[in-house]
Coordinates of C-alpha atoms in Angstrom, one line a residue:
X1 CA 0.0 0.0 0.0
X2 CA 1.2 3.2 -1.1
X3 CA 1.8 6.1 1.4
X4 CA 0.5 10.2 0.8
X5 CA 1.4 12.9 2.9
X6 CA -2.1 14.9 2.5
X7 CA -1.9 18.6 3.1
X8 CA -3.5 22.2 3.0
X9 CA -2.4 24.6 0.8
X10 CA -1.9 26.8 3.9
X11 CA 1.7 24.8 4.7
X12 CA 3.2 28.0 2.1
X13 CA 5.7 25.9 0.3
X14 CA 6.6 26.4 -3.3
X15 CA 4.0 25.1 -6.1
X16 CA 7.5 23.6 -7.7
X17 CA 8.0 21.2 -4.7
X18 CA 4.0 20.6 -4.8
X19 CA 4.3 19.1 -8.0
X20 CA 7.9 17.8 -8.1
X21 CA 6.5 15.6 -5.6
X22 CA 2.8 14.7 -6.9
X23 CA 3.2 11.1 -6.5
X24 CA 3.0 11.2 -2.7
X25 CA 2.1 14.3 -1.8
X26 CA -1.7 15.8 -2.3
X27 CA -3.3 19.0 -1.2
X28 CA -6.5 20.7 -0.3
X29 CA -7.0 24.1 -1.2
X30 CA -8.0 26.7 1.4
X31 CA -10.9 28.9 -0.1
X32 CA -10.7 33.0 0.6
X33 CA -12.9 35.5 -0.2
X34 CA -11.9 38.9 -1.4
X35 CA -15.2 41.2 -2.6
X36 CA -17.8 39.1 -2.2
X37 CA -15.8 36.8 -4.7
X38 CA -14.0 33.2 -3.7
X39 CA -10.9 32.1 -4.6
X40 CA -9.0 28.9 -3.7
X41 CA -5.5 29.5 -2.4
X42 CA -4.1 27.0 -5.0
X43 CA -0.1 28.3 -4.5
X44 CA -0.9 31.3 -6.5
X45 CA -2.2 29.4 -9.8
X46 CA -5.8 30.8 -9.9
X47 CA -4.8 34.1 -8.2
X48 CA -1.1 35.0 -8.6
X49 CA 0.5 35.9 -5.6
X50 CA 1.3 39.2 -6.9
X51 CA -2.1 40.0 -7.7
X52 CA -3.0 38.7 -3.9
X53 CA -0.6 41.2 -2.7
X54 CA -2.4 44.5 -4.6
X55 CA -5.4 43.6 -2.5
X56 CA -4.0 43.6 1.1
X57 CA -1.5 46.7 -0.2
X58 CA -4.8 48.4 -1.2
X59 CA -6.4 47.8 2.4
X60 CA -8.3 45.1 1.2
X61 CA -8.2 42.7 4.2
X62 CA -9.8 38.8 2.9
X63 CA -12.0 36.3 4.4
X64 CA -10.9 32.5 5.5
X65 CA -12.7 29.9 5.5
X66 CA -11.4 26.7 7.1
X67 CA -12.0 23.2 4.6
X68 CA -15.2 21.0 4.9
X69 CA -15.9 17.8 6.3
X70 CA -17.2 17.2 3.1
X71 CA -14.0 18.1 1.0
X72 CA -11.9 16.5 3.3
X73 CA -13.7 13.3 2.5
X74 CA -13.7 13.3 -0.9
X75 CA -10.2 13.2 -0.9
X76 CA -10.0 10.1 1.4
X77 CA -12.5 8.6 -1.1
X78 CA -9.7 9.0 -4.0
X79 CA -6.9 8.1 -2.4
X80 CA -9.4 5.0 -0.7
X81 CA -10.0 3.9 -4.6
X82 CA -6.5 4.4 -5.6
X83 CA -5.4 1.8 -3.0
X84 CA -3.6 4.6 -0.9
X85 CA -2.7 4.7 2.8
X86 CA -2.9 8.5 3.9
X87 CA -1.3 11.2 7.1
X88 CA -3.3 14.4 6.8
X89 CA -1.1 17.1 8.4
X90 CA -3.9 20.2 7.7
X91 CA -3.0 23.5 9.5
X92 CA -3.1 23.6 13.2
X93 CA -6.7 22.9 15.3
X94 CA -5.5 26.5 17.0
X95 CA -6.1 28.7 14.2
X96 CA -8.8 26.6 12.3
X97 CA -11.5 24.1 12.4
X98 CA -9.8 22.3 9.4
X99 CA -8.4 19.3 12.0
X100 CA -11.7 19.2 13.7
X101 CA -13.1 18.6 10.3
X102 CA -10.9 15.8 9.3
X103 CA -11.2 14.0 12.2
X104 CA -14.7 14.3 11.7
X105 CA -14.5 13.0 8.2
X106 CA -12.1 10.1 9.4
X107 CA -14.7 8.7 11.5
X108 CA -17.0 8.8 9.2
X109 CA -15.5 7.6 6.3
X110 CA -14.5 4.6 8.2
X111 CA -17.9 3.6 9.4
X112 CA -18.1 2.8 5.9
X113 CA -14.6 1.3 4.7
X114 CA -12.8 0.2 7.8
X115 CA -10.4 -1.1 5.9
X116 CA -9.0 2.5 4.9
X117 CA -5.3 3.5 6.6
X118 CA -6.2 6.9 7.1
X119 CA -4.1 9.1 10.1
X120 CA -4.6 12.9 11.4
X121 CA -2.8 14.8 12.9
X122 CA -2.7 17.9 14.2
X123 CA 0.8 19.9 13.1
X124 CA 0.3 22.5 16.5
X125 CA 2.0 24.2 13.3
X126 CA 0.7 26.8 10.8
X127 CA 2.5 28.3 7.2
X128 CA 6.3 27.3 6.7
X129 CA 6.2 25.6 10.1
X130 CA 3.0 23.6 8.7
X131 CA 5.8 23.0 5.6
X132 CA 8.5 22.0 6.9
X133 CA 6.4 18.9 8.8
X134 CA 5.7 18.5 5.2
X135 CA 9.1 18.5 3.7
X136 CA 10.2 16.5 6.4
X137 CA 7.1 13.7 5.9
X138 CA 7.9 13.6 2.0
X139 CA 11.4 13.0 2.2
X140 CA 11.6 9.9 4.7
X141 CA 8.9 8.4 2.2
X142 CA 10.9 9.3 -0.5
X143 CA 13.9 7.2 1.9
X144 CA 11.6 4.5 2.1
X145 CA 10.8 4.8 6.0
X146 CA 7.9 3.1 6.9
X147 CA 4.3 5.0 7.5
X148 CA 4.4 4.2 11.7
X149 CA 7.8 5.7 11.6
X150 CA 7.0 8.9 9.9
X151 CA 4.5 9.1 12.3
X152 CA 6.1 8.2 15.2
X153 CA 9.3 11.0 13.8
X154 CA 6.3 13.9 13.0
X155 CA 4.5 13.3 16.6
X156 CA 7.9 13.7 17.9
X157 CA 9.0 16.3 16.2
X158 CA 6.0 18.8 15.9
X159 CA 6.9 20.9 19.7
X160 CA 10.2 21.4 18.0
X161 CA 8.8 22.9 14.7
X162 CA 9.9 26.5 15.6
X163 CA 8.2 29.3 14.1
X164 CA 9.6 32.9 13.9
X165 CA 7.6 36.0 12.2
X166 CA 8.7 39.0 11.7
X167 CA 5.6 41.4 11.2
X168 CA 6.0 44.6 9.4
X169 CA 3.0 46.8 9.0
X170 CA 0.8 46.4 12.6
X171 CA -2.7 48.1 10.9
X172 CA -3.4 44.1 9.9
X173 CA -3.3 42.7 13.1
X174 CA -5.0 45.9 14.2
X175 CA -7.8 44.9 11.6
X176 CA -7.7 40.9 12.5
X177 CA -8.5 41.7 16.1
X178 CA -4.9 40.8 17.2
X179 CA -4.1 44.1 18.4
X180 CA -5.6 47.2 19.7
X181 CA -5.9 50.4 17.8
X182 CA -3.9 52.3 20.3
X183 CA -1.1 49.5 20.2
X184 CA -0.8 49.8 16.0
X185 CA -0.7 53.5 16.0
X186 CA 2.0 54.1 18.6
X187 CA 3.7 51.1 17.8
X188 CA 3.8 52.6 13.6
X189 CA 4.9 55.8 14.9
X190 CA 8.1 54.1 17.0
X191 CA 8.7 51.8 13.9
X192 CA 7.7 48.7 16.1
X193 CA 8.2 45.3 14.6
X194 CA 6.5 42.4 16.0
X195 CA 7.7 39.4 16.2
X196 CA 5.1 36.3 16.5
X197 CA 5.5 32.7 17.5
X198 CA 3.3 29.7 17.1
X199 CA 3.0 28.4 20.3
X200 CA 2.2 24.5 21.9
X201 CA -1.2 25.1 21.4
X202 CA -0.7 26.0 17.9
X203 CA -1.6 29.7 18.1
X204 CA 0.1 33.1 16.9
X205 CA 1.6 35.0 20.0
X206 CA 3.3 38.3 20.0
X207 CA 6.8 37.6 21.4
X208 CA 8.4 40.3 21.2
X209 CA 9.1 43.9 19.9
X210 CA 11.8 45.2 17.8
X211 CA 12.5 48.7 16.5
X212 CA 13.2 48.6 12.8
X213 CA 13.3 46.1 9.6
X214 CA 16.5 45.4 10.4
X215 CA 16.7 44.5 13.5
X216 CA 13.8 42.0 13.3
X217 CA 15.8 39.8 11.2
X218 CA 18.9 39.9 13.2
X219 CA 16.3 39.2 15.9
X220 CA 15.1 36.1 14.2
X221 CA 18.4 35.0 13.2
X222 CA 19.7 35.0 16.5
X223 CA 17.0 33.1 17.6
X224 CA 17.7 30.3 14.6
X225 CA 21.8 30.2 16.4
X226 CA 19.8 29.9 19.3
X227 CA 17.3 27.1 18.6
X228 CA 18.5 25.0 15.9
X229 CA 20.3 22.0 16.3
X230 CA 22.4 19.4 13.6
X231 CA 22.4 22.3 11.5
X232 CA 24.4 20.7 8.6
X233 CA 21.4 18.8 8.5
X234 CA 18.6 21.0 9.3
X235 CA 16.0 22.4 6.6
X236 CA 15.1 25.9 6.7
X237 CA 12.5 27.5 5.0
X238 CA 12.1 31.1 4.7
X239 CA 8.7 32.5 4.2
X240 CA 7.9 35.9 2.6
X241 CA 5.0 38.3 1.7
X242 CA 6.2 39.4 -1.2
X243 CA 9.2 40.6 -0.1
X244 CA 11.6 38.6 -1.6
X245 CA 14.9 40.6 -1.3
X246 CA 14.2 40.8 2.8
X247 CA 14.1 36.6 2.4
X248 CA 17.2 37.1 0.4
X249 CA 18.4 39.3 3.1
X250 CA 18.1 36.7 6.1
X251 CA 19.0 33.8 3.7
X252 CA 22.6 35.0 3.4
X253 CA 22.5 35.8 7.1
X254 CA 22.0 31.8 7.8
X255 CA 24.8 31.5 5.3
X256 CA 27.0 33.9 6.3
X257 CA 27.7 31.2 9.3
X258 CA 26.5 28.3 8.8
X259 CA 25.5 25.2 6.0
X260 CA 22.3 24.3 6.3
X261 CA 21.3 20.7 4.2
X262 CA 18.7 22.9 2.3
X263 CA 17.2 26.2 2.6
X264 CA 13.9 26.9 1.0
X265 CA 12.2 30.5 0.0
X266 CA 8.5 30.6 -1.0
X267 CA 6.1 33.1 -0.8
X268 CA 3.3 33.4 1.6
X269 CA 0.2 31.9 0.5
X270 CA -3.5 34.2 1.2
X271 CA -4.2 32.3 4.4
X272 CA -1.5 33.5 6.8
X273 CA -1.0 37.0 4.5
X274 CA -4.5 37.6 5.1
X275 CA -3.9 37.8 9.0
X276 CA -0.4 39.9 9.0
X277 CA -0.3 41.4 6.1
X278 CA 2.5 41.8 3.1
X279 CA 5.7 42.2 3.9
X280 CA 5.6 39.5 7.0
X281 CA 9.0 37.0 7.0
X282 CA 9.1 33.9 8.4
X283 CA 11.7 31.8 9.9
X284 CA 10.8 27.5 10.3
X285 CA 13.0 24.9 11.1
X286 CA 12.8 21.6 13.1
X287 CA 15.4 22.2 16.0
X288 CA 14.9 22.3 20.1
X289 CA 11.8 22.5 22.0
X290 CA 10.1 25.6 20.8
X291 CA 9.7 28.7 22.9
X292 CA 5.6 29.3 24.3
X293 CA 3.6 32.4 25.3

């Protein structure tokens, strides 16, 4: 029986690695809604990222919408006929009801094939750090490690997916309800930059503060010396919202001291960009036990 990692287009990774890796990797789109019009955030091939970004540059703040029982299933049900074993790693049960569905959906597509080798699990993760469970999951298959011990590595693994954002304009999380008014005015006016974690329950925290662009990346590449581990063989991934030459920017930080096995840039899909805006990097890796708010 064949093993697929099944994922949500929320875990940001390139559309090149999403289809260099088709034959054991699937994906559900998320669905957004900007104008009383939906879209599904399919890596930027209905909607180009660029055109995502005029939107939210333009104030235009989008609606989520976190995937159906009912969509969840139907993808069971291909994979089901296809003879396939699945892990679902959807985007974490703190920031959507997208685990709650699938776990929904599990149960009751069993009641009616109980045969099916279906596992969920909730990534605690969200964006790159959502990826890089991803990345990880595809490559031991690719290795030909066994389904129990990808799962077994994942649930080991997932409270040491760190997560590191570096937020740049604070009127989005002033208009997502993450901030107060007060806060995002006097925090634009001092050039604050937040800087956001996922924490063990799988939710975006505010950390920290830093004054300036540039010290928010040094900030979040001190905190990669900090927290990662093997590093020769760590994967990186550096998330941006369209801002590529800041993810350039912190890229040749990493390299500037160290070798990491591979270090991947993709742009920020609509579902995390809707919440923080354009311009947000992010920093995910796999190393120690990550820091909590």
């Amino acid at each position: 029986m064949k093993t697929i990692i099944l994922t949500d287009s929320c875990c940001d990774l390139p559309l090149q690695f999403i289809e260099d890796n088709s034959d054991i990797l699937d994906t559900i789109e998320m669905i957004f809604n900007i104008n009383g019009k939906d879209y599904f955030d399919d890596f930027g091939k209905t909607l180009s990222h660029d055109e995502f970004y005029k939107y939210l540059r333009n104030g235009i703040i989008p609606s989520t919408a976190q995937i159906s029982s009912y969509r969840i299933m139907q993808k069971f049900k291909k994979h089901y006929d296809k003879g396939n074993s699945l892990i679902y790693l959807p985007l974490t049960s703190g920031l959507s009801g997208t685990y709650n569905n699938a776990v929904l959906a599990r149960n009751s597509f069993l009641e009616e094939n109980p045969d099916a080798d279906i596992t969920v699990i909730d990534t605690f993760s969200a964006s790159v750090g959502q990826g890089i469970l991803v990345i990880h999951a595809v490559e031991m298959l690719r290795d030909g490690i066994s389904k129990d011990d990808v799962i077994n590595w994942l649930e080991e693994n997932k409270f040491k997916t760190n997560h590191w954002f570096a937020v740049k304009d604070l009127m989005y999380l002033k208009k997502g309800g993450r901030i107060s008014s007060t806060t995002a005015t006097v925090g634009t006016l001092l050039n604050v930059k937040p800087i956001i974690i996922v924490n063990d329950k799988g939710e975006l925290r505010s950390y920290t503060n830093v004054r300036g662009r540039k010290k928010s990346l040094r900030f979040i590449f001190d905190k990669f010396k900090e927290h990662a581990v093997d590093i020769e063989n760590t994967i990186v991934i550096i998330g941006h919202g369209n801002c590529l030459e800041d993810a350039y920017k912190l890229e040749q930080m990493i390299r500037s001291e160290f070798t990491p096995k591979k270090i991947v840039i993709s742009e920020l899909g609509s579902t995390i960009a809707s919440h923080v805006g354009p311009d947000m990097i992010a920093l995910a890796f796999v190393g120690n036990r990550r820091e909590n708010k």
